[in-house]
CSV table of N, CA and C in Angstrom, one decimal:
chain,number,residue,atom,x,y,z
X,23,UNK,N,-0.1,10.0,-9.8
X,23,UNK,CA,-0.6,8.4,-10.1
X,23,UNK,C,-2.3,9.7,-9.3
X,24,UNK,N,-2.8,9.9,-9.9
X,24,UNK,CA,-3.9,10.7,-10.1
X,24,UNK,C,-5.2,9.9,-9.4
X,25,UNK,N,-5.5,9.3,-8.6
X,25,UNK,CA,-6.4,7.8,-8.0
X,25,UNK,C,-8.1,9.1,-8.6
X,26,UNK,N,-7.6,10.6,-8.0
X,26,UNK,CA,-9.6,11.0,-8.6
X,26,UNK,C,-10.1,11.1,-9.4
X,27,UNK,N,-8.8,10.5,-10.7
X,27,UNK,CA,-9.7,10.3,-12.0
X,27,UNK,C,-9.9,8.9,-12.8
X,28,UNK,N,-9.8,7.7,-11.3
X,28,UNK,CA,-9.9,6.6,-11.8
X,28,UNK,C,-11.9,6.7,-11.7
X,29,UNK,N,-12.0,5.8,-12.5
X,29,UNK,CA,-14.0,5.5,-12.5
X,29,UNK,C,-14.7,4.2,-12.6
X,30,UNK,N,-13.6,3.6,-11.9
X,30,UNK,CA,-13.4,2.2,-12.9
X,30,UNK,C,-14.6,1.7,-11.7
X,31,UNK,N,-15.1,0.9,-12.6
X,31,UNK,CA,-16.2,0.6,-11.4
X,31,UNK,C,-16.6,-0.8,-10.8
X,32,UNK,N,-15.6,-1.6,-12.5
X,32,UNK,CA,-15.7,-2.9,-12.2
X,32,UNK,C,-14.6,-3.9,-11.8
X,33,UNK,N,-14.2,-4.6,-11.5
X,33,UNK,CA,-12.6,-5.4,-11.1
X,33,UNK,C,-12.7,-5.7,-12.7
X,34,UNK,N,-11.2,-5.6,-13.6
X,34,UNK,CA,-10.5,-5.8,-14.6
X,34,UNK,C,-10.9,-7.3,-14.7
X,35,UNK,N,-11.2,-8.0,-15.6
X,35,UNK,CA,-11.6,-9.2,-15.7
X,35,UNK,C,-10.8,-9.5,-16.5
X,36,UNK,N,-9.4,-10.7,-16.6
X,36,UNK,CA,-8.1,-10.8,-17.7
X,36,UNK,C,-8.3,-11.0,-18.7
X,37,UNK,N,-7.8,-10.1,-19.4
X,37,UNK,CA,-7.5,-10.6,-21.0
X,37,UNK,C,-8.4,-9.1,-21.5
X,38,UNK,N,-9.2,-8.7,-20.6
X,38,UNK,CA,-9.9,-7.5,-21.0
X,38,UNK,C,-9.1,-6.0,-21.2
X,39,UNK,N,-8.7,-5.2,-21.9
X,39,UNK,CA,-8.2,-4.3,-22.1
X,39,UNK,C,-7.9,-3.1,-21.2
X,40,UNK,N,-6.7,-2.8,-20.2
X,40,UNK,CA,-6.1,-1.8,-19.2
X,40,UNK,C,-7.0,-1.0,-18.6
X,41,UNK,N,-7.6,-0.2,-18.4
X,41,UNK,CA,-7.9,1.1,-17.6
X,41,UNK,C,-7.1,2.1,-18.6
X,42,UNK,N,-7.7,2.9,-19.1
X,42,UNK,CA,-6.7,4.0,-19.7
X,42,UNK,C,-5.5,3.7,-20.3
X,43,UNK,N,-5.8,2.8,-20.8
X,43,UNK,CA,-4.4,2.5,-21.7
X,43,UNK,C,-3.3,2.2,-20.6
X,44,UNK,N,-3.2,1.9,-19.5
X,44,UNK,CA,-2.2,1.8,-19.2
X,44,UNK,C,-1.5,0.3,-19.4
X,45,UNK,N,-0.1,0.2,-19.2
X,45,UNK,CA,1.0,-0.6,-19.6
X,45,UNK,C,1.3,-0.7,-18.1
X,46,UNK,N,0.5,-1.7,-17.1
X,46,UNK,CA,1.3,-2.5,-16.1
X,46,UNK,C,3.3,-3.2,-16.3
X,47,UNK,N,3.3,-3.1,-17.0
X,47,UNK,CA,5.3,-3.5,-17.4
X,47,UNK,C,5.7,-2.5,-17.6
X,48,UNK,N,5.3,-1.0,-17.9
X,48,UNK,CA,6.2,-0.2,-17.9
X,48,UNK,C,5.8,0.6,-16.6
X,49,UNK,N,4.8,0.3,-15.3
X,49,UNK,CA,5.0,0.9,-14.0
X,49,UNK,C,5.4,-0.3,-12.6
X,50,UNK,N,5.1,-1.4,-13.5
X,50,UNK,CA,6.8,-2.9,-13.1
X,50,UNK,C,7.2,-2.2,-12.7
X,51,UNK,N,8.4,-1.6,-13.9
X,51,UNK,CA,9.7,-1.3,-14.2
X,51,UNK,C,10.2,-0.4,-14.0
X,52,UNK,N,9.4,0.9,-13.4
X,52,UNK,CA,9.6,2.2,-12.5
X,52,UNK,C,9.9,1.9,-11.0
X,53,UNK,N,8.8,0.4,-10.8
X,53,UNK,CA,9.2,-0.3,-8.8
X,53,UNK,C,11.1,0.1,-8.1
X,54,UNK,N,10.9,0.7,-7.5
X,54,UNK,CA,12.3,0.1,-7.7
X,54,UNK,C,12.4,0.0,-5.9
X,55,UNK,N,13.9,-1.5,-5.7
X,55,UNK,CA,12.5,-2.7,-4.5
X,55,UNK,C,12.9,-2.2,-3.7
X,56,UNK,N,13.7,-1.0,-3.5
X,56,UNK,CA,14.5,-0.8,-2.0
X,56,UNK,C,13.8,0.2,-1.5
X,57,UNK,N,12.4,1.4,-2.2
X,57,UNK,CA,11.4,1.4,-1.6
X,57,UNK,C,9.5,0.9,-0.9
X,58,UNK,N,9.8,1.1,0.2
X,58,UNK,CA,8.6,0.4,0.6
X,58,UNK,C,7.2,0.7,-0.3
X,59,UNK,N,7.6,2.9,-0.3
X,59,UNK,CA,6.4,3.1,-0.7
X,59,UNK,C,5.6,2.9,-2.1
X,60,UNK,N,6.8,2.3,-2.8
X,60,UNK,CA,6.5,2.5,-4.4
X,60,UNK,C,6.0,1.1,-4.7
X,61,UNK,N,6.0,0.1,-3.6
X,61,UNK,CA,4.8,-1.3,-3.7
X,61,UNK,C,3.7,-0.5,-3.0
X,62,UNK,N,3.9,0.0,-2.4
X,62,UNK,CA,2.6,0.4,-2.2
X,62,UNK,C,1.5,1.9,-2.9
X,63,UNK,N,2.2,2.0,-3.6
X,63,UNK,CA,1.2,3.5,-4.4
X,63,UNK,C,1.1,1.9,-5.2
X,64,UNK,N,1.8,1.8,-6.0
X,64,UNK,CA,1.9,1.5,-7.8
X,64,UNK,C,0.7,0.0,-6.5
X,65,UNK,N,0.2,-0.6,-5.4
X,65,UNK,CA,-0.6,-1.4,-5.7
X,65,UNK,C,-2.3,-0.8,-5.3
X,66,UNK,N,-1.9,0.3,-4.8
X,66,UNK,CA,-3.3,1.5,-4.8
X,66,UNK,C,-3.3,2.0,-6.2
X,67,UNK,N,-2.8,2.3,-6.7
X,67,UNK,CA,-3.4,2.3,-8.5
X,67,UNK,C,-3.6,1.4,-9.3
X,68,UNK,N,-3.3,0.2,-9.1
X,68,UNK,CA,-3.8,-0.9,-8.9
X,68,UNK,C,-5.5,-1.3,-9.2
X,69,UNK,N,-5.5,-0.9,-7.9
X,69,UNK,CA,-6.8,-1.8,-7.1
X,69,UNK,C,-7.3,-0.3,-7.5
X,70,UNK,N,-7.1,0.6,-7.7
X,70,UNK,CA,-7.9,1.4,-7.9
X,70,UNK,C,-8.7,2.1,-9.4
X,71,UNK,N,-7.8,1.0,-10.1
X,71,UNK,CA,-8.0,0.6,-11.3
X,71,UNK,C,-8.3,-0.3,-11.5
X,72,UNK,N,-8.6,-1.7,-10.8
X,72,UNK,CA,-9.9,-2.4,-11.1
X,72,UNK,C,-9.5,-3.4,-11.1
X,73,UNK,N,-8.1,-3.7,-11.0
X,73,UNK,CA,-6.8,-5.3,-11.2
X,73,UNK,C,-6.2,-5.9,-9.6
X,74,UNK,N,-6.0,-6.2,-9.3
X,74,UNK,CA,-6.3,-8.0,-8.3
X,74,UNK,C,-4.1,-7.6,-8.4
X,75,UNK,N,-3.9,-6.5,-8.0
X,75,UNK,CA,-1.9,-6.5,-7.6
X,75,UNK,C,-1.9,-7.4,-7.3
X,76,UNK,N,-2.6,-8.1,-6.9
X,76,UNK,CA,-2.0,-10.7,-5.9
X,76,UNK,C,-1.6,-11.0,-6.9
X,77,UNK,N,-2.0,-10.9,-8.5
X,77,UNK,CA,-2.3,-11.4,-9.4
X,77,UNK,C,-2.1,-11.8,-10.6
X,78,UNK,N,-0.8,-10.3,-10.4
X,78,UNK,CA,-0.4,-9.4,-11.9
X,78,UNK,C,-0.4,-10.4,-13.5
X,79,UNK,N,0.1,-11.7,-13.1
X,79,UNK,CA,0.1,-12.5,-15.1
X,79,UNK,C,-1.0,-12.4,-15.2
X,80,UNK,N,-2.3,-12.9,-14.6
X,80,UNK,CA,-3.2,-12.7,-15.2
X,80,UNK,C,-3.9,-11.2,-16.2
X,81,UNK,N,-2.5,-10.8,-15.7
X,81,UNK,CA,-2.8,-9.4,-16.9
X,81,UNK,C,-1.9,-9.3,-17.7
X,82,UNK,N,-1.1,-10.1,-17.3
X,82,UNK,CA,0.4,-9.8,-18.6
X,82,UNK,C,-0.2,-10.0,-19.5
X,83,UNK,N,0.8,-10.2,-20.9
X,83,UNK,CA,1.1,-10.9,-21.9
X,83,UNK,C,2.2,-12.6,-21.9
X,84,UNK,N,1.9,-12.7,-20.5
X,84,UNK,CA,3.1,-13.9,-21.0
X,84,UNK,C,5.0,-14.0,-20.5
X,85,UNK,N,4.9,-12.4,-20.6
X,85,UNK,CA,6.4,-11.9,-20.1
X,85,UNK,C,6.3,-11.5,-19.0
X,86,UNK,N,7.6,-11.7,-18.1
X,86,UNK,CA,7.4,-11.7,-16.8
X,86,UNK,C,7.8,-10.6,-16.9
X,87,UNK,N,6.7,-10.1,-15.4
X,87,UNK,CA,7.0,-8.8,-15.2
X,87,UNK,C,8.0,-8.2,-14.0
X,88,UNK,N,9.0,-6.9,-14.6
X,88,UNK,CA,10.5,-7.3,-14.1
X,88,UNK,C,10.4,-4.9,-14.3
X,89,UNK,N,10.6,-5.5,-12.5
X,89,UNK,CA,11.1,-4.1,-11.4
X,89,UNK,C,12.6,-3.8,-12.0
X,90,UNK,N,12.7,-2.9,-11.0
X,90,UNK,CA,13.7,-1.4,-11.7
X,90,UNK,C,15.5,-1.7,-11.8
X,91,UNK,N,15.4,-3.1,-11.0
X,91,UNK,CA,16.5,-3.7,-10.7
X,91,UNK,C,16.2,-5.4,-11.6
X,92,UNK,N,15.5,-5.7,-12.7
X,92,UNK,CA,15.4,-6.9,-12.8
X,92,UNK,C,14.4,-8.1,-12.5
X,93,UNK,N,14.4,-7.9,-11.3
X,93,UNK,CA,13.6,-9.2,-10.3
X,93,UNK,C,12.2,-9.5,-10.8
X,94,UNK,N,11.8,-10.4,-11.0
X,94,UNK,CA,10.9,-10.7,-11.4
X,94,UNK,C,10.1,-10.6,-10.4
X,95,UNK,N,8.4,-10.3,-11.5
X,95,UNK,CA,7.8,-10.2,-9.7
X,95,UNK,C,6.1,-10.3,-10.1
X,96,UNK,N,5.2,-10.9,-9.7
X,96,UNK,CA,3.8,-11.6,-10.6
X,96,UNK,C,3.0,-11.4,-8.8
X,97,UNK,N,3.2,-10.6,-7.4
X,97,UNK,CA,2.4,-10.8,-6.7
X,97,UNK,C,3.2,-9.5,-6.3
X,98,UNK,N,2.5,-7.9,-6.3
X,98,UNK,CA,3.1,-6.7,-5.5
X,98,UNK,C,2.3,-6.6,-4.2
X,99,UNK,N,1.7,-7.5,-3.5
X,99,UNK,CA,1.3,-7.5,-2.5
X,99,UNK,C,2.2,-7.9,-1.7
X,100,UNK,N,2.4,-9.2,-2.2
X,100,UNK,CA,3.7,-10.1,-1.3
X,100,UNK,C,4.9,-9.9,-1.8
X,101,UNK,N,5.5,-9.2,-2.4
X,101,UNK,CA,6.6,-8.8,-2.5
X,101,UNK,C,6.3,-7.3,-1.1
X,102,UNK,N,5.6,-6.4,-1.3
X,102,UNK,CA,5.4,-6.0,0.2
X,102,UNK,C,5.1,-5.9,1.4
X,103,UNK,N,4.7,-7.5,1.4
X,103,UNK,CA,4.6,-7.9,3.2
X,103,UNK,C,5.9,-8.7,3.8
X,104,UNK,N,6.8,-8.8,2.6
X,104,UNK,CA,8.1,-9.4,2.5
X,104,UNK,C,8.6,-8.0,3.0
X,105,UNK,N,8.7,-7.7,2.7
X,105,UNK,CA,9.7,-5.9,2.2
X,105,UNK,C,10.4,-6.3,3.8
X,106,UNK,N,12.2,-6.1,3.4
X,106,UNK,CA,12.9,-6.7,4.6
X,106,UNK,C,13.9,-5.2,4.3
X,107,UNK,N,13.6,-4.4,3.8
X,107,UNK,CA,14.8,-3.3,3.1
X,107,UNK,C,14.3,-2.2,4.4
X,108,UNK,N,15.3,-1.4,4.8
X,108,UNK,CA,15.1,0.2,5.7
X,108,UNK,C,13.9,0.7,4.6
X,109,UNK,N,13.0,1.4,5.6
X,109,UNK,CA,11.9,2.0,5.4
X,109,UNK,C,12.3,3.3,6.3
X,110,UNK,N,11.1,5.0,6.0
X,110,UNK,CA,10.4,6.1,6.4
X,110,UNK,C,9.6,4.9,6.9
X,111,UNK,N,8.0,6.3,7.8
X,111,UNK,CA,7.6,5.9,8.9
X,111,UNK,C,6.2,5.9,7.4
X,112,UNK,N,6.9,6.7,6.2
X,112,UNK,CA,5.7,7.1,4.9
X,112,UNK,C,5.6,4.9,4.3
X,113,UNK,N,6.2,4.0,4.8
X,113,UNK,CA,6.2,2.8,4.0
X,113,UNK,C,5.2,2.3,4.0
X,114,UNK,N,5.0,2.0,5.6
X,114,UNK,CA,3.8,1.0,6.8
X,114,UNK,C,2.5,2.3,6.4
X,115,UNK,N,2.8,3.1,7.1
X,115,UNK,CA,1.3,4.1,6.2
X,115,UNK,C,1.0,3.7,4.9
X,116,UNK,N,1.3,4.0,3.8
X,116,UNK,CA,1.0,3.5,2.6
X,116,UNK,C,1.3,2.3,2.5
X,117,UNK,N,1.2,1.2,3.4
X,117,UNK,CA,1.7,-0.3,2.8
X,117,UNK,C,-0.5,0.0,3.8
X,118,UNK,N,-0.6,-0.5,4.9
X,118,UNK,CA,-1.6,0.2,5.4
X,118,UNK,C,-2.8,-0.2,4.2
X,119,UNK,N,-3.3,1.6,4.2
X,119,UNK,CA,-3.8,2.2,3.2
X,119,UNK,C,-3.9,1.1,2.0
X,120,UNK,N,-3.3,0.5,1.2
X,120,UNK,CA,-3.1,-0.2,0.1
X,120,UNK,C,-3.4,-2.4,0.9
X,121,UNK,N,-3.1,-2.7,1.1
X,121,UNK,CA,-3.5,-3.3,1.7
X,121,UNK,C,-5.1,-3.5,2.5
X,122,UNK,N,-5.6,-2.3,2.8
X,122,UNK,CA,-6.7,-2.6,3.0
X,122,UNK,C,-7.9,-2.0,1.7
X,123,UNK,N,-7.0,-0.8,0.0
X,123,UNK,CA,-7.8,-0.7,-0.3
X,123,UNK,C,-8.3,-2.0,-1.3
X,124,UNK,N,-7.5,-3.0,-1.1
X,124,UNK,CA,-7.6,-4.1,-1.9
X,124,UNK,C,-7.9,-5.3,-1.0
X,125,UNK,N,-8.4,-4.7,0.5
X,125,UNK,CA,-9.1,-5.7,1.1
X,125,UNK,C,-8.0,-6.6,1.1
X,126,UNK,N,-7.1,-6.9,0.5
X,126,UNK,CA,-5.7,-8.2,0.4
X,126,UNK,C,-5.1,-8.7,1.2
X,127,UNK,N,-5.7,-10.4,1.6
X,127,UNK,CA,-5.6,-10.9,1.9
X,127,UNK,C,-3.6,-11.5,2.6
X,128,UNK,N,-3.3,-11.4,3.9
X,128,UNK,CA,-1.9,-11.2,3.9
X,128,UNK,C,-1.6,-11.9,5.5
X,129,UNK,N,-0.9,-13.4,4.6
X,129,UNK,CA,-0.2,-14.8,5.9
X,129,UNK,C,0.4,-14.2,7.5
X,130,UNK,N,-0.6,-15.2,8.6
X,130,UNK,CA,-0.1,-14.3,9.3
X,130,UNK,C,1.2,-14.2,9.8
X,131,UNK,N,1.9,-15.2,9.3
X,131,UNK,CA,3.9,-15.3,9.4
X,131,UNK,C,4.4,-14.3,8.2
X,132,UNK,N,3.5,-13.5,7.9
X,132,UNK,CA,4.2,-11.9,6.6
X,132,UNK,C,4.4,-11.1,7.8
X,133,UNK,N,6.3,-10.7,7.7
X,133,UNK,CA,6.6,-9.3,8.0
X,133,UNK,C,5.7,-8.5,8.6
X,134,UNK,N,5.2,-7.7,7.6
X,134,UNK,CA,4.0,-6.6,7.0
X,134,UNK,C,2.9,-7.3,7.9
X,135,UNK,N,2.3,-7.5,8.6
X,135,UNK,CA,0.5,-8.3,8.7
X,135,UNK,C,0.5,-6.5,9.1
X,136,UNK,N,-0.7,-6.8,9.0
X,136,UNK,CA,-2.2,-5.5,9.8
X,136,UNK,C,-1.4,-4.7,10.9
X,137,UNK,N,-1.1,-5.8,11.7
X,137,UNK,CA,-1.1,-6.3,13.6
X,137,UNK,C,0.3,-5.2,13.2
X,138,UNK,N,1.7,-5.2,12.2
X,138,UNK,CA,2.4,-4.9,12.5
X,138,UNK,C,2.9,-4.0,11.9
X,139,UNK,N,1.6,-3.6,10.5
X,139,UNK,CA,1.8,-2.0,10.7
X,139,UNK,C,1.8,-0.9,11.4
X,140,UNK,N,0.0,-1.4,11.6
X,140,UNK,CA,-0.7,-0.8,12.9
X,140,UNK,C,0.7,-0.5,14.3
X,141,UNK,N,0.9,-1.1,15.0
X,141,UNK,CA,1.8,-1.0,16.0
X,141,UNK,C,2.6,-0.4,15.3
X,142,UNK,N,3.5,-0.4,14.8
X,142,UNK,CA,4.0,0.4,13.3
X,142,UNK,C,4.0,2.5,13.6
X,143,UNK,N,2.7,2.5,13.3
X,143,UNK,CA,2.5,3.2,13.0
X,143,UNK,C,1.8,4.6,13.8
X,144,UNK,N,1.5,3.2,15.0
X,144,UNK,CA,0.9,3.9,16.1
X,144,UNK,C,1.5,4.0,17.5
X,145,UNK,N,3.2,3.3,16.8
X,145,UNK,CA,4.3,4.0,18.4
X,145,UNK,C,5.3,5.2,17.2
X,146,UNK,N,4.7,5.5,15.9
X,146,UNK,CA,5.7,6.6,15.5
X,146,UNK,C,4.7,8.2,16.0
X,147,UNK,N,6.1,8.9,16.2
X,147,UNK,CA,5.8,10.2,17.3
X,147,UNK,C,5.5,11.0,15.9
X,148,UNK,N,4.7,11.7,16.3
X,148,UNK,CA,4.1,12.7,15.0
X,148,UNK,C,5.1,13.9,15.1
X,149,UNK,N,5.7,14.9,13.6
X,149,UNK,CA,6.7,15.0,13.6
X,149,UNK,C,7.6,14.5,14.1
X,150,UNK,N,8.2,13.4,14.0
X,150,UNK,CA,9.2,13.3,14.5
X,150,UNK,C,10.1,12.8,12.5
X,151,UNK,N,9.7,11.7,12.8
X,151,UNK,CA,10.2,12.3,10.6
X,151,UNK,C,9.7,13.1,9.8
X,152,UNK,N,10.3,14.6,10.4
X,152,UNK,CA,10.7,15.9,9.9
X,152,UNK,C,9.1,16.2,8.6
X,153,UNK,N,8.8,15.7,8.6
X,153,UNK,CA,7.6,16.0,7.5
X,153,UNK,C,6.7,16.9,8.2
X,154,UNK,N,5.5,17.3,7.6
X,154,UNK,CA,4.1,17.7,8.1
X,154,UNK,C,3.3,17.3,8.7
X,155,UNK,N,3.0,18.1,8.2
X,155,UNK,CA,0.9,18.5,8.6
X,155,UNK,C,0.1,17.0,7.3
X,156,UNK,N,1.2,17.4,6.4
X,156,UNK,CA,0.4,16.6,5.0
X,156,UNK,C,0.8,14.9,5.8
X,157,UNK,N,1.4,14.6,6.4
X,157,UNK,CA,1.5,13.6,7.2
X,157,UNK,C,1.0,13.1,8.4
X,158,UNK,N,0.9,13.7,8.7
X,158,UNK,CA,0.0,14.0,10.2
X,158,UNK,C,-1.0,13.2,9.8
X,159,UNK,N,-2.4,13.7,8.1
X,159,UNK,CA,-3.3,14.4,8.2
X,159,UNK,C,-3.4,12.7,7.1
X,160,UNK,N,-1.9,11.5,7.2
X,160,UNK,CA,-1.6,9.9,5.6
X,160,UNK,C,-1.8,9.8,6.9
X,161,UNK,N,-1.1,9.2,8.5
X,161,UNK,CA,-1.2,8.2,9.7
X,161,UNK,C,-2.9,8.8,9.6
X,162,UNK,N,-2.8,9.7,10.2
X,162,UNK,CA,-4.6,9.4,10.4
X,162,UNK,C,-5.5,8.4,9.2
X,163,UNK,N,-5.4,9.0,8.2
X,163,UNK,CA,-6.1,8.6,7.1
X,163,UNK,C,-5.8,6.6,7.4
X,164,UNK,N,-4.7,6.4,7.2
X,164,UNK,CA,-4.5,4.4,7.3
X,164,UNK,C,-4.8,4.3,9.5
X,165,UNK,N,-5.1,4.8,9.4
X,165,UNK,CA,-5.5,4.7,11.5
X,165,UNK,C,-6.9,4.6,11.6
X,166,UNK,N,-7.5,5.9,10.0
X,166,UNK,CA,-8.9,6.1,10.4
X,166,UNK,C,-10.6,4.4,10.7
X,167,UNK,N,-10.3,3.7,9.7
X,167,UNK,CA,-10.8,2.2,10.0
X,167,UNK,C,-11.1,1.9,10.2
X,168,UNK,N,-9.9,1.8,11.7
X,168,UNK,CA,-9.3,0.5,12.9
X,168,UNK,C,-9.5,1.7,14.1
X,169,UNK,N,-10.5,2.4,13.9
X,169,UNK,CA,-11.0,3.5,15.1
X,169,UNK,C,-12.1,2.1,16.3
X,170,UNK,N,-12.6,1.4,15.7
X,170,UNK,CA,-13.1,0.1,16.1
X,170,UNK,C,-13.0,-1.0,16.5
X,171,UNK,N,-11.5,-1.2,15.8
X,171,UNK,CA,-11.0,-2.0,16.4
X,171,UNK,C,-10.7,-2.6,18.1
X,172,UNK,N,-11.6,-4.2,17.9
X,172,UNK,CA,-11.1,-4.8,19.6
X,172,UNK,C,-9.3,-4.7,20.1
X,173,UNK,N,-9.3,-5.1,19.0
X,173,UNK,CA,-7.8,-4.8,20.0
X,173,UNK,C,-6.6,-3.5,19.7
X,174,UNK,N,-6.7,-2.6,18.8
X,174,UNK,CA,-6.1,-1.4,19.2
X,174,UNK,C,-7.3,0.0,19.2
X,175,UNK,N,-8.6,-0.1,19.2
X,175,UNK,CA,-9.7,0.6,19.0
X,175,UNK,C,-8.7,1.9,20.0
X,176,UNK,N,-8.7,2.0,21.3
X,176,UNK,CA,-8.1,2.6,22.3
X,176,UNK,C,-7.5,3.5,21.4
X,177,UNK,N,-6.5,3.0,20.8
X,177,UNK,CA,-5.1,3.3,20.6
X,177,UNK,C,-4.9,4.2,19.5
X,178,UNK,N,-5.8,3.3,18.7
X,178,UNK,CA,-6.1,4.9,17.4
X,178,UNK,C,-6.5,5.6,17.3
X,179,UNK,N,-8.0,5.6,18.8
X,179,UNK,CA,-9.0,6.8,19.1
X,179,UNK,C,-7.6,7.8,19.8
X,180,UNK,N,-7.0,7.6,20.4
X,180,UNK,CA,-5.5,8.4,20.6
X,180,UNK,C,-5.3,8.7,19.8
X,181,UNK,N,-4.6,8.5,19.9
X,181,UNK,CA,-3.5,8.6,18.1
X,181,UNK,C,-4.2,9.9,16.7
X,182,UNK,N,-5.6,9.5,16.5
X,182,UNK,CA,-6.8,10.2,16.2
X,182,UNK,C,-6.8,11.9,16.8
X,183,UNK,N,-6.6,11.8,17.9
X,183,UNK,CA,-7.4,13.0,18.6
X,183,UNK,C,-6.3,13.3,19.2
X,184,UNK,N,-5.2,13.2,19.3
X,184,UNK,CA,-3.5,13.6,19.2
X,184,UNK,C,-3.2,14.2,17.3
X,185,UNK,N,-3.8,13.9,16.4
X,185,UNK,CA,-3.4,14.7,15.3
X,185,UNK,C,-4.3,15.7,15.3
X,186,UNK,N,-6.1,15.6,15.4
X,186,UNK,CA,-6.7,16.7,15.1
X,186,UNK,C,-5.9,17.1,16.3
X,187,UNK,N,-5.1,17.4,17.3
X,187,UNK,CA,-5.0,18.4,17.8
X,187,UNK,C,-3.8,19.2,17.1
X,188,UNK,N,-2.9,18.4,16.6
X,188,UNK,CA,-1.8,19.6,16.5
X,188,UNK,C,-2.6,19.9,14.8
């Protein structure tokens, strides 16, 4: 997934050819439903290419999209905000980035609301995951847009400062 090469300026209109010859069926078929980050990464890739990851059926040929386990997938965003398996801190970090990247709507009663993700990320102790400075940077990237948030802004600023200090 090299988003740096994506140059899609306009959303893809359903029925149009997909950018870069993308086959969404292949992407969804590789999705491991046990990995929170798989959902988030595919959402980010599709969003960067101008595709609404919450409305996959608009981009298909009528054949259902199926994940690695054969489950039908029509809305990757919903699959992610309902995710109920185990995860590492990467999952909430990438999920928040994915939701924000597409400005996707998340129901207030979802398991993974933006608030739930923010709280999980803010509660994470830097370095406790065994990852290095790259995960510190990803965590900081996910929090950055929330510095002025009325509820989380002060905590976000503290967490960002701790990351800068590292």
